[in-house]
JSON list of C-alpha atoms in Angstrom, two decimals:
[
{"chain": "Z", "resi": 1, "resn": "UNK", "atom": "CA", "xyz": [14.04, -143.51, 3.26]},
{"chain": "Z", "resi": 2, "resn": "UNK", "atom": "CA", "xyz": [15.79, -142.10, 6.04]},
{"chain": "Z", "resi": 3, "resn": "UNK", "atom": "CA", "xyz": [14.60, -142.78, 9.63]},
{"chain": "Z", "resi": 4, "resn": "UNK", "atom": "CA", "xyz": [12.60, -140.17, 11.23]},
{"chain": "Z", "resi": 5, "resn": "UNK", "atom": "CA", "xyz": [15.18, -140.69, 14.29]},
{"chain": "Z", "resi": 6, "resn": "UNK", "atom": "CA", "xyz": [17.00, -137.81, 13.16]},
{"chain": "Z", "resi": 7, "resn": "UNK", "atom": "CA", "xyz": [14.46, -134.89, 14.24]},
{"chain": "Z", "resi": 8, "resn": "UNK", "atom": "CA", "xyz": [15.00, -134.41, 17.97]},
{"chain": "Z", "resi": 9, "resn": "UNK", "atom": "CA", "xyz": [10.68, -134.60, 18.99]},
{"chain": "Z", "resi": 10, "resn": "UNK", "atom": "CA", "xyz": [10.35, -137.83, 16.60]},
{"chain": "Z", "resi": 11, "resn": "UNK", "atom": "CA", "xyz": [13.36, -138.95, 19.15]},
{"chain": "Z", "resi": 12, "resn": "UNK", "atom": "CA", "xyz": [11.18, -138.74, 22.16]},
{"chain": "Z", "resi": 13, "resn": "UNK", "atom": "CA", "xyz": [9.41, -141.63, 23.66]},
{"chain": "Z", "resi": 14, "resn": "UNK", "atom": "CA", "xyz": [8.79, -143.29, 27.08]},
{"chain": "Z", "resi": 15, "resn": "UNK", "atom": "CA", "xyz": [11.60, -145.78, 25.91]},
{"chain": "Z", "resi": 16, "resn": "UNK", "atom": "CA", "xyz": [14.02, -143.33, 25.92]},
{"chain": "Z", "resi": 17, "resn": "UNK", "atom": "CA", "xyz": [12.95, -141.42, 28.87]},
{"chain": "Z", "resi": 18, "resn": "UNK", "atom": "CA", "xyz": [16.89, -140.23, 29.02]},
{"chain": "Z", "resi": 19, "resn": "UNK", "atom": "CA", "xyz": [15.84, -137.36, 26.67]},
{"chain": "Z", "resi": 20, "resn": "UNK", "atom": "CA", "xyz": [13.86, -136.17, 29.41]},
{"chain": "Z", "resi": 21, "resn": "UNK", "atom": "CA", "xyz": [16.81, -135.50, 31.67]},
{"chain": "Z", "resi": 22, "resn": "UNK", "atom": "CA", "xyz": [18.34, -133.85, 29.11]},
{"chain": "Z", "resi": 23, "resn": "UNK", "atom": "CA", "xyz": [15.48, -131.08, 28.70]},
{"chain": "Z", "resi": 24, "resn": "UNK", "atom": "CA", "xyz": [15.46, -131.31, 32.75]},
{"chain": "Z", "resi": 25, "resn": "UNK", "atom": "CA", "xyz": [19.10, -130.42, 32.50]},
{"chain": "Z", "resi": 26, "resn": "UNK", "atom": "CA", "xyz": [18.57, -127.31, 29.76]},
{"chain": "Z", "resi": 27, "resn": "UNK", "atom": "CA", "xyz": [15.62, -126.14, 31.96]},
{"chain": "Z", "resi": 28, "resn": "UNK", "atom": "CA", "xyz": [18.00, -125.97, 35.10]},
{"chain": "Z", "resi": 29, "resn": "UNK", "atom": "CA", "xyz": [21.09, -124.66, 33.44]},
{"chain": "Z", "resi": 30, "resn": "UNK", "atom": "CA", "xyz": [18.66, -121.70, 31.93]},
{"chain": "Z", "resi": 31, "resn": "UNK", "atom": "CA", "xyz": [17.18, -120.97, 34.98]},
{"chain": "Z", "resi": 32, "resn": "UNK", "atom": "CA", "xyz": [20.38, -120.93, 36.90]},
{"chain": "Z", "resi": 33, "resn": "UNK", "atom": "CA", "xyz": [21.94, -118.86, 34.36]},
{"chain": "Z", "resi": 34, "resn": "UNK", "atom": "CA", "xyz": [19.02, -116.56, 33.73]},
{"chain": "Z", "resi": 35, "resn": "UNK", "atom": "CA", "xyz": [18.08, -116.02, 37.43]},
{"chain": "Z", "resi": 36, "resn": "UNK", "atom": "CA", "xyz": [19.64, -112.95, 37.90]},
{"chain": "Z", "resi": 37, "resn": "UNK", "atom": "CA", "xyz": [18.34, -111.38, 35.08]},
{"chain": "Z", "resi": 38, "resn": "UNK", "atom": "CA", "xyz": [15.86, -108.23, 34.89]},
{"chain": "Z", "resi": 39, "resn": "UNK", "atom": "CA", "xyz": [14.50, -105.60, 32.79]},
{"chain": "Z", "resi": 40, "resn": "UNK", "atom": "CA", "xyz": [15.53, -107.38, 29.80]},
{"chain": "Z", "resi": 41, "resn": "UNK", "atom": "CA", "xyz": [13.35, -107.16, 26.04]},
{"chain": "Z", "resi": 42, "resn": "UNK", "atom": "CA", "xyz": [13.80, -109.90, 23.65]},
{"chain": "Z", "resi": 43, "resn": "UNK", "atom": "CA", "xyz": [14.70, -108.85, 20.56]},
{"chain": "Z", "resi": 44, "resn": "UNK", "atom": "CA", "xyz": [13.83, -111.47, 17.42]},
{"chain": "Z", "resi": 45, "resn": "UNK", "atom": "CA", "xyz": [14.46, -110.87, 13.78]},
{"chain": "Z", "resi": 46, "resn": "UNK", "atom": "CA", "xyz": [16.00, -112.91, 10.91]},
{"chain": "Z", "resi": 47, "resn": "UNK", "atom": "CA", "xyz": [19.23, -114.76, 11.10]},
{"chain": "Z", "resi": 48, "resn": "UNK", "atom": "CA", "xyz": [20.17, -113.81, 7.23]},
{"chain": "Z", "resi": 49, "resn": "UNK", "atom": "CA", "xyz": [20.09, -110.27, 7.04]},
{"chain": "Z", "resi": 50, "resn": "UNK", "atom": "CA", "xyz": [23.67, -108.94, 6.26]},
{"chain": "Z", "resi": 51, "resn": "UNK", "atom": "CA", "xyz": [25.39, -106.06, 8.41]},
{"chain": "Z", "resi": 52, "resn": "UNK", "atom": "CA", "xyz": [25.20, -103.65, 5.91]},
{"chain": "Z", "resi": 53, "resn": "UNK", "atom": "CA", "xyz": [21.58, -104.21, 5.81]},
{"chain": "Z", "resi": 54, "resn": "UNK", "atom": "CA", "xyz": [19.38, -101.12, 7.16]},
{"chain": "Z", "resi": 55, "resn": "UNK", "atom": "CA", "xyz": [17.58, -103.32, 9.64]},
{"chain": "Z", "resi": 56, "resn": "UNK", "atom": "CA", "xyz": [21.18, -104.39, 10.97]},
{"chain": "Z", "resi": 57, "resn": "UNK", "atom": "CA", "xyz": [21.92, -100.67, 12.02]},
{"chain": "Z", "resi": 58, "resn": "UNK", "atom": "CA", "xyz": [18.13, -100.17, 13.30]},
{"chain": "Z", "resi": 59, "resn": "UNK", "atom": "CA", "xyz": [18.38, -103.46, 15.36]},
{"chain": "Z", "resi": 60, "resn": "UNK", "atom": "CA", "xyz": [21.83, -102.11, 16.86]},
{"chain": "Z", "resi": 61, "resn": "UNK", "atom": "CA", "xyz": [20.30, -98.71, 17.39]},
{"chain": "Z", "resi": 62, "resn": "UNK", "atom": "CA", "xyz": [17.18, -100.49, 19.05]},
{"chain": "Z", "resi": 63, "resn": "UNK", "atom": "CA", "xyz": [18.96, -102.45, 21.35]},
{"chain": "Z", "resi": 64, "resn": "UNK", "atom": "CA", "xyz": [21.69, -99.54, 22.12]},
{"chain": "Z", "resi": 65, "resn": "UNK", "atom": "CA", "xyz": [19.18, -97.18, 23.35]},
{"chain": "Z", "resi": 66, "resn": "UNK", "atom": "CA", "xyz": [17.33, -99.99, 25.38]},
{"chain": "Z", "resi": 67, "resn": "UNK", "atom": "CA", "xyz": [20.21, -100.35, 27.38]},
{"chain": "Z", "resi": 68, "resn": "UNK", "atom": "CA", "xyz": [21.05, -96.14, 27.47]},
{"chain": "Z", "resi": 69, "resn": "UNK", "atom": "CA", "xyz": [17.14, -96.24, 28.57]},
{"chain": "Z", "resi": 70, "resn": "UNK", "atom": "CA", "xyz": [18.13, -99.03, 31.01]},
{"chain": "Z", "resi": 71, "resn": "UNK", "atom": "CA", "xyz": [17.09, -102.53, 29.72]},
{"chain": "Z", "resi": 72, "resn": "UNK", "atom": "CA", "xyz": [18.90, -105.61, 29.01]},
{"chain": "Z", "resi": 73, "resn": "UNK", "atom": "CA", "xyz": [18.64, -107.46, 25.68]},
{"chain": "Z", "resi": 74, "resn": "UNK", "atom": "CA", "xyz": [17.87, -111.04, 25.12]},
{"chain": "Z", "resi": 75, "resn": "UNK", "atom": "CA", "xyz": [18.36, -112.40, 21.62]},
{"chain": "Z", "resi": 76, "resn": "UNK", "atom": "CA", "xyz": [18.64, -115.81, 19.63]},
{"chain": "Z", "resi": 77, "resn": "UNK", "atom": "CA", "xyz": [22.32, -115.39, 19.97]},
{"chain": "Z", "resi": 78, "resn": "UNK", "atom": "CA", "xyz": [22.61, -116.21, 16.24]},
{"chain": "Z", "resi": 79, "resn": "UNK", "atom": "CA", "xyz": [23.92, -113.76, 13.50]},
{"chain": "Z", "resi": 80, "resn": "UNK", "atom": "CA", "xyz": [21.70, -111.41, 11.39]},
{"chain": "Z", "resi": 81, "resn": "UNK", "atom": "CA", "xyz": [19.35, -109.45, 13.58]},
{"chain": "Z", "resi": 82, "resn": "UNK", "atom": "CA", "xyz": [20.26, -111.18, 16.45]},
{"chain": "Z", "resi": 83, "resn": "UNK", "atom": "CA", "xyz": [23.66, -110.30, 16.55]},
{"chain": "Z", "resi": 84, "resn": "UNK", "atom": "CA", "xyz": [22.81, -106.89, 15.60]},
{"chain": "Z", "resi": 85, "resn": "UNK", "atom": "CA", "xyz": [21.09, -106.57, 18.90]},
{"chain": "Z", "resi": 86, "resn": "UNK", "atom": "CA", "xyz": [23.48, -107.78, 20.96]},
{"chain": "Z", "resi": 87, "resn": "UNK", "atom": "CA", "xyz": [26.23, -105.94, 19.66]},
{"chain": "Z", "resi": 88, "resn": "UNK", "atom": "CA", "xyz": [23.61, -102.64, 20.14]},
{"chain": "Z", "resi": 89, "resn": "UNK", "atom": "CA", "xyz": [23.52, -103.82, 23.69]},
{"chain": "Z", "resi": 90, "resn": "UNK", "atom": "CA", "xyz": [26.98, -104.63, 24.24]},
{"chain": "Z", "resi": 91, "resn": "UNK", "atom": "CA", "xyz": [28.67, -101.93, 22.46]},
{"chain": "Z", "resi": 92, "resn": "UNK", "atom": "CA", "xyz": [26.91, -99.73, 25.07]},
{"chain": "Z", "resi": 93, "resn": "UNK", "atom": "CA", "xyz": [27.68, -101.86, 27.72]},
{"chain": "Z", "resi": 94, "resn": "UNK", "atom": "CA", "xyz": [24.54, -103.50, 28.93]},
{"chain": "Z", "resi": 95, "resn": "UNK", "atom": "CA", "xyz": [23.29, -106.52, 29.20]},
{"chain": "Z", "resi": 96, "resn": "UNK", "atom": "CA", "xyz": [23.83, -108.85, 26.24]},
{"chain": "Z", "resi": 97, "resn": "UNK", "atom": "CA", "xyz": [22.47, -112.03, 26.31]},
{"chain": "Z", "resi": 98, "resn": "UNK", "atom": "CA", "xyz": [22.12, -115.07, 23.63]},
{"chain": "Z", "resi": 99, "resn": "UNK", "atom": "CA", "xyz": [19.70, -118.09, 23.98]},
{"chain": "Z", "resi": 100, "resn": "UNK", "atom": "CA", "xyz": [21.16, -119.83, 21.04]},
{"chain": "Z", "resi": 101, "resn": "UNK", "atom": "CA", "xyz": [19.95, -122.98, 19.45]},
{"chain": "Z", "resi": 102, "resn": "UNK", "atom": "CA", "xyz": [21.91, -126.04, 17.79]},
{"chain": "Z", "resi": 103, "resn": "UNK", "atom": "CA", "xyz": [20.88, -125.63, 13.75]},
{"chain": "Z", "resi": 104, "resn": "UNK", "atom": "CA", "xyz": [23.03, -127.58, 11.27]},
{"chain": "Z", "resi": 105, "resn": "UNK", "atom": "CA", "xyz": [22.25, -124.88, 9.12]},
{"chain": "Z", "resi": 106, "resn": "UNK", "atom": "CA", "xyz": [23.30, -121.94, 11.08]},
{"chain": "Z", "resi": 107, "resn": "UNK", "atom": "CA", "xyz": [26.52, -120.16, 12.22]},
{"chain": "Z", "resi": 108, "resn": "UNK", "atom": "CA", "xyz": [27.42, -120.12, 15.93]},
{"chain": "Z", "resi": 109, "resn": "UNK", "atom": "CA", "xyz": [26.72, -117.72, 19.25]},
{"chain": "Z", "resi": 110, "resn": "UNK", "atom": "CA", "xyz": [27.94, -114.14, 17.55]},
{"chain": "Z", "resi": 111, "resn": "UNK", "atom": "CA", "xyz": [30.71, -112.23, 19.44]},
{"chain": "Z", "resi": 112, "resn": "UNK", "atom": "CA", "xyz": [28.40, -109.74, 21.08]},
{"chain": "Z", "resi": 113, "resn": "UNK", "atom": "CA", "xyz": [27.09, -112.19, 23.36]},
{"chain": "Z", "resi": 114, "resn": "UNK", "atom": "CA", "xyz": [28.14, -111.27, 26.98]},
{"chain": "Z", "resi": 115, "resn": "UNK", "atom": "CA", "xyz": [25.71, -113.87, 28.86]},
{"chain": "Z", "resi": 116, "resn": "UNK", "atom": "CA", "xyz": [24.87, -117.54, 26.73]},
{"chain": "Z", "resi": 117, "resn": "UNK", "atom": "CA", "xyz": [22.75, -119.94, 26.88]},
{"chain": "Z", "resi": 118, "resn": "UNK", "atom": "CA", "xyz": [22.74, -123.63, 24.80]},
{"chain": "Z", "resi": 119, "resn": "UNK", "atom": "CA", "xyz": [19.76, -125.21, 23.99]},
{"chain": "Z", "resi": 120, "resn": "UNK", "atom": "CA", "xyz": [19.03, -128.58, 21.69]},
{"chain": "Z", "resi": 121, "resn": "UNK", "atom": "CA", "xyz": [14.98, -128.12, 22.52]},
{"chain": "Z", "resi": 122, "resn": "UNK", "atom": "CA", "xyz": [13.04, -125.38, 21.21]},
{"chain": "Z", "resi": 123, "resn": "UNK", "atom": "CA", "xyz": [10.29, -125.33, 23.46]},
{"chain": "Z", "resi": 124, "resn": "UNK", "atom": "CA", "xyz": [12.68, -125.35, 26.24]},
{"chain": "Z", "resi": 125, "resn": "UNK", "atom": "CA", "xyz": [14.27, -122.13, 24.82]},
{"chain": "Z", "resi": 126, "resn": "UNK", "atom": "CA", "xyz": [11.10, -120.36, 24.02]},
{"chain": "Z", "resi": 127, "resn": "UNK", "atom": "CA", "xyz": [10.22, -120.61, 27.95]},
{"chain": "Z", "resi": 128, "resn": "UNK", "atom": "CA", "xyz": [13.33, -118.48, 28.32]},
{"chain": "Z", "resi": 129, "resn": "UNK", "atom": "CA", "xyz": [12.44, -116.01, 26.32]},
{"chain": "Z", "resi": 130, "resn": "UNK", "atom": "CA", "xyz": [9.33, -115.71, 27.79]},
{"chain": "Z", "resi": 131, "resn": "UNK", "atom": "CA", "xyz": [9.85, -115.64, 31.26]},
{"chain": "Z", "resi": 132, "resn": "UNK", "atom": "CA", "xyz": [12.92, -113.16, 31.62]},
{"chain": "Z", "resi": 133, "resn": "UNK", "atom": "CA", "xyz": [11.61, -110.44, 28.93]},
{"chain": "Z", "resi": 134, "resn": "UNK", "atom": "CA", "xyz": [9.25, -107.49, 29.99]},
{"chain": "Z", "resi": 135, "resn": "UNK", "atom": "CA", "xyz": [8.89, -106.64, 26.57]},
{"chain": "Z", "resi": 136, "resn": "UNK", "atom": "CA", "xyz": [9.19, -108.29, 22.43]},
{"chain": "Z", "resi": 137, "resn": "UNK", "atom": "CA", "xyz": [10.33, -106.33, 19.68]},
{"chain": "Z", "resi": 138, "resn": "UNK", "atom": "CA", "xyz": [9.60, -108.82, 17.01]},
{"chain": "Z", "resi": 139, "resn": "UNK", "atom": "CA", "xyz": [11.75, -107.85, 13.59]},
{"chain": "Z", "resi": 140, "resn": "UNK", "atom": "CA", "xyz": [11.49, -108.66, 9.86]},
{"chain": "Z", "resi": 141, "resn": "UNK", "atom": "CA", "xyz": [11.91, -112.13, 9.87]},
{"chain": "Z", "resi": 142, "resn": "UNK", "atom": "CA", "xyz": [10.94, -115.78, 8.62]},
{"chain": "Z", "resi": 143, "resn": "UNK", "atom": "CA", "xyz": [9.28, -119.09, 10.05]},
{"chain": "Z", "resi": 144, "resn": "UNK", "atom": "CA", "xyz": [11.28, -118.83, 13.50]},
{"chain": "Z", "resi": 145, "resn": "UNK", "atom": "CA", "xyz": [10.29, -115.29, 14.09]},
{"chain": "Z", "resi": 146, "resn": "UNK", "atom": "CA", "xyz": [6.70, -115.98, 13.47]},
{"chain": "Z", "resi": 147, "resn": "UNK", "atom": "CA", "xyz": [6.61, -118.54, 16.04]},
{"chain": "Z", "resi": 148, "resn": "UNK", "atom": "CA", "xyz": [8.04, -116.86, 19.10]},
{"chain": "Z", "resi": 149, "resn": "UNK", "atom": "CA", "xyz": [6.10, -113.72, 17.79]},
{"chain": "Z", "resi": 150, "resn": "UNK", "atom": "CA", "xyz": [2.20, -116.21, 17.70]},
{"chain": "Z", "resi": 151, "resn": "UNK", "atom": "CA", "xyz": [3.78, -117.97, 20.64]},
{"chain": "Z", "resi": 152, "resn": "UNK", "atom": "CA", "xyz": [4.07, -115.04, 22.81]},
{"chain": "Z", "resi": 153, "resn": "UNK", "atom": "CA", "xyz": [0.55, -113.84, 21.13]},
{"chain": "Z", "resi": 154, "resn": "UNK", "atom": "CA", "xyz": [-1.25, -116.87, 22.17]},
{"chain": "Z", "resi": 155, "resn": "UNK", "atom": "CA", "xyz": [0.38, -116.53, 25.71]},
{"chain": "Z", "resi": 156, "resn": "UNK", "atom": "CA", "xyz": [-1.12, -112.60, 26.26]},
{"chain": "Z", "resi": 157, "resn": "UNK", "atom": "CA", "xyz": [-4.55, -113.68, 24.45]},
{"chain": "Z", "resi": 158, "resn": "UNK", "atom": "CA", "xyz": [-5.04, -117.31, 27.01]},
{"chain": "Z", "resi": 159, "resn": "UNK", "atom": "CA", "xyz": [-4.06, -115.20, 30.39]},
{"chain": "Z", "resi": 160, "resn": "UNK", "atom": "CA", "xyz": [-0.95, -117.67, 30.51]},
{"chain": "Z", "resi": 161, "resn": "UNK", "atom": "CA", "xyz": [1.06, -114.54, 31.23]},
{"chain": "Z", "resi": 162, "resn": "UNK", "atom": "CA", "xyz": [0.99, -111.28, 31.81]},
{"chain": "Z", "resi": 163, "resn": "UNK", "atom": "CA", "xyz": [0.50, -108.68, 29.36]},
{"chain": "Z", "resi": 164, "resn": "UNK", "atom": "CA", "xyz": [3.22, -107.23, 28.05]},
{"chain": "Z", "resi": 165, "resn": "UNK", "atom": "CA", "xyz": [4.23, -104.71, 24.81]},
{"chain": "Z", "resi": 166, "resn": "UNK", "atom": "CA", "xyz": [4.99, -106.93, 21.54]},
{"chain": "Z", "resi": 167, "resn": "UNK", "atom": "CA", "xyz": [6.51, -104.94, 18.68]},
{"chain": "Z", "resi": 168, "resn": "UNK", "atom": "CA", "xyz": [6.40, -105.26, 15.66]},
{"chain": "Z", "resi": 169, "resn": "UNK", "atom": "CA", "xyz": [8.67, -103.35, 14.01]},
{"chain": "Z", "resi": 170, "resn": "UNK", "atom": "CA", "xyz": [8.64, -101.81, 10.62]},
{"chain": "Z", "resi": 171, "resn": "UNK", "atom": "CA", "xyz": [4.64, -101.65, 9.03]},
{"chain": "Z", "resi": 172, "resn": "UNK", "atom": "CA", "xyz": [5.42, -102.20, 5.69]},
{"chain": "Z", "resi": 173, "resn": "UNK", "atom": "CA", "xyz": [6.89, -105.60, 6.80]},
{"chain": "Z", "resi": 174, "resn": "UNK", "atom": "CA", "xyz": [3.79, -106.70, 9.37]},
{"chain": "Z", "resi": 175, "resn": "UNK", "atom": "CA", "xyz": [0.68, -105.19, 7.68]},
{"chain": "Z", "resi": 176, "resn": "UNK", "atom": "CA", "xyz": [0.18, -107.51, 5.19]},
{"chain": "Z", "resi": 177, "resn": "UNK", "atom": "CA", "xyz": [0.17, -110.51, 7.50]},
{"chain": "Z", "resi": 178, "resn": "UNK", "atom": "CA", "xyz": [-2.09, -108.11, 10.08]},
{"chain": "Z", "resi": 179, "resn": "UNK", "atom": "CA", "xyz": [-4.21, -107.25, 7.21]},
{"chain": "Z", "resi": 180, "resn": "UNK", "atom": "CA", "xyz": [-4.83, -110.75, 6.80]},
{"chain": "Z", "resi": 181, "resn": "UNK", "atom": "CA", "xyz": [-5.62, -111.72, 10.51]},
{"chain": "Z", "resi": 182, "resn": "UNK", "atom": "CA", "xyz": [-8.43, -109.18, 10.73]},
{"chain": "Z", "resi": 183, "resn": "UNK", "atom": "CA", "xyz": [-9.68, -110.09, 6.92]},
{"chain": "Z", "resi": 184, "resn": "UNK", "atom": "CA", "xyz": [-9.19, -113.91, 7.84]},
{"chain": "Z", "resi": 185, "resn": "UNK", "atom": "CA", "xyz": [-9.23, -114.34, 11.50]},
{"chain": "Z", "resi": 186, "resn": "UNK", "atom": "CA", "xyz": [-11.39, -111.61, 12.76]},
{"chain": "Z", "resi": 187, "resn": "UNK", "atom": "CA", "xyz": [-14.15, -111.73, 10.40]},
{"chain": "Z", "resi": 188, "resn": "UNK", "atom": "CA", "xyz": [-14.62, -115.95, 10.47]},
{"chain": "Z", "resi": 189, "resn": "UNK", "atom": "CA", "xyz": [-14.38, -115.29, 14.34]},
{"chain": "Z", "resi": 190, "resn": "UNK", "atom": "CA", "xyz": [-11.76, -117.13, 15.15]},
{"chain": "Z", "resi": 191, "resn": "UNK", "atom": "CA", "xyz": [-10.04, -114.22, 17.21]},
{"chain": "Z", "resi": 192, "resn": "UNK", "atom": "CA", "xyz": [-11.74, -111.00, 17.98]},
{"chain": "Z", "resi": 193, "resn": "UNK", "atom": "CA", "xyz": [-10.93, -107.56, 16.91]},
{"chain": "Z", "resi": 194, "resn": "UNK", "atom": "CA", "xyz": [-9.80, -106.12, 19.94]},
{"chain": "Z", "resi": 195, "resn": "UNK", "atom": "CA", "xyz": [-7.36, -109.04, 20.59]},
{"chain": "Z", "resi": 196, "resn": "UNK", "atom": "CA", "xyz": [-5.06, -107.45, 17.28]},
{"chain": "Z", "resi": 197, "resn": "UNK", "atom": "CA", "xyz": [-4.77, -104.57, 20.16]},
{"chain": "Z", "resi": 198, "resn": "UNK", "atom": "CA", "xyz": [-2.20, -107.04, 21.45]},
{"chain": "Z", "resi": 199, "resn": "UNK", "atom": "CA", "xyz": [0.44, -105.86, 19.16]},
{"chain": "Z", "resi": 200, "resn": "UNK", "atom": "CA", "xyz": [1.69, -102.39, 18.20]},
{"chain": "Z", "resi": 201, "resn": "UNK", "atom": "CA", "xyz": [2.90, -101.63, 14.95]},
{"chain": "Z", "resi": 202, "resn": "UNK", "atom": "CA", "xyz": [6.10, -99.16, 15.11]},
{"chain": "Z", "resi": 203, "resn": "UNK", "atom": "CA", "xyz": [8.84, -97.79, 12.91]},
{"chain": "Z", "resi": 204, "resn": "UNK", "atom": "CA", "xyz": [11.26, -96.40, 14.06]},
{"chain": "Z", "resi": 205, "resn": "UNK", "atom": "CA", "xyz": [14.25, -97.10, 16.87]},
{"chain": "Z", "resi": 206, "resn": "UNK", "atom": "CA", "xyz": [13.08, -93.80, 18.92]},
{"chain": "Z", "resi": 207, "resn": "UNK", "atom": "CA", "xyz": [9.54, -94.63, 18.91]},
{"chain": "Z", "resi": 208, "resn": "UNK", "atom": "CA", "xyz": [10.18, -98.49, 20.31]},
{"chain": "Z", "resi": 209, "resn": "UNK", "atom": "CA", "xyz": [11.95, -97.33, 23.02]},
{"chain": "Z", "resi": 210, "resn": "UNK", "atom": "CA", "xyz": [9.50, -94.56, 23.72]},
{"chain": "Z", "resi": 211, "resn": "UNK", "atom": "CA", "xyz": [6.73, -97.00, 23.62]},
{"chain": "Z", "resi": 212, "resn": "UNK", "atom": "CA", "xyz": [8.73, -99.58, 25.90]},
{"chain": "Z", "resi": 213, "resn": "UNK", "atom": "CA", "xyz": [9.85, -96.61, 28.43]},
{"chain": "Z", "resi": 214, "resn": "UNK", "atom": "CA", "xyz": [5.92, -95.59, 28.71]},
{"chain": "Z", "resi": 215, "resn": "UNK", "atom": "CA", "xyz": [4.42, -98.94, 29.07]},
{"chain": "Z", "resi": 216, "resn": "UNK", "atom": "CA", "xyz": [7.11, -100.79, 31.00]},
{"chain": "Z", "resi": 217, "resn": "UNK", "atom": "CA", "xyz": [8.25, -99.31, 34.15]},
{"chain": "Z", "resi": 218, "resn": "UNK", "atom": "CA", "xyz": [11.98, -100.06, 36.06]}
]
């Protein structure tokens, strides 16, 4: 049996309080790099859908009239949706930028990124995201888009930040998992109905940006 050393959070222990310095050091080189950043959505979305993929082209329109509308894009950096986005952004000469992660089972950074930042933690990462968008548009996705999309939920619904739009995009994708939160959620109590007002349902590249332009003034 393998030792649990491997995973980077097993790795972490008073012992070893070197790691610490190390998510000290991702924290500061985000910050610094980020700093000058504004008006920027974070755009999320699977890493395996192909470019000739019709989510590809509305990702790239998505993030192409975000910038014509003028907003930066942040994405995972990664390929799939991510790189869909920033090559949207950067093809239309905004702001591109790329948080990307260290996966052994992922490609690098994409070509599209014009600003990039390296991270080994995810938590660390996910604070980036956070703190330099104004708005999510959440895309068909797996696991990894779930959690920044519940993360940032959880944020709005605690007061830990300010409100802000989340997307999701494409309602054939999102309303079976919505369906279940108010069937599942909502009627043991656990959340209440009005908190599924938190996210807005849309389908189309024209009516994102509409609905970013109207709730998110530059």
């Amino acid at each position: 049996m393998g030792s649990s050393k491997q995973y980077v959070i097993d790795s972490l222990s008073i012992k070893e309080s070197w790691r610490l310095f190390k998510i000290m050091a991702e924290l500061v080189d985000g910050f610094e790099t980020l700093s000058d950043l504004d008006r920027c959505v974070s755009i999320f979305g699977s890493a395996r859908v192909k470019q000739d993929s019709p989510l590809y082209a509305e990702t790239e329109a998505i993030a192409r009239k975000l910038v014509e509308a003028g907003y930066g894009v942040i994405t995972g950096g990664g390929p799939g949706l991510m790189e869909a986005g920033n090559k949207g952004a950067f093809d239309a000469g905004g702001t591109s930028v790329g948080l990307h992660i260290h996966l052994p089972m992922e490609q690098g950074a994409n070509q599209f990124v014009k600003t990039r930042c390296d991270f080994r933690y995810f938590f660390v990462r996910k604070l980036m995201f956070i703190k330099y968008a104004m708005a999510y548009v959440v895309m068909p996705g797996g696991v990894g888009t779930l959690d920044e999309l519940t993360e940032a939920f959880v944020l709005t619904q605690t007061h830990r930040i300010k409100p802000f739009p989340i997307i999701l995009y494409k309602s054939d994708y999102w309303n079976g998992l919505l369906d279940w939160i108010r069937d599942k959620m909502v009627s043991y109590d656990f959340i209440r109905e009005e908190e599924m007002d938190l996210v807005t349902v849309l389908d189309t590249p024209e009516q994102v940006v509409a609905y970013i332009r109207k709730h998110v003034i530059i």
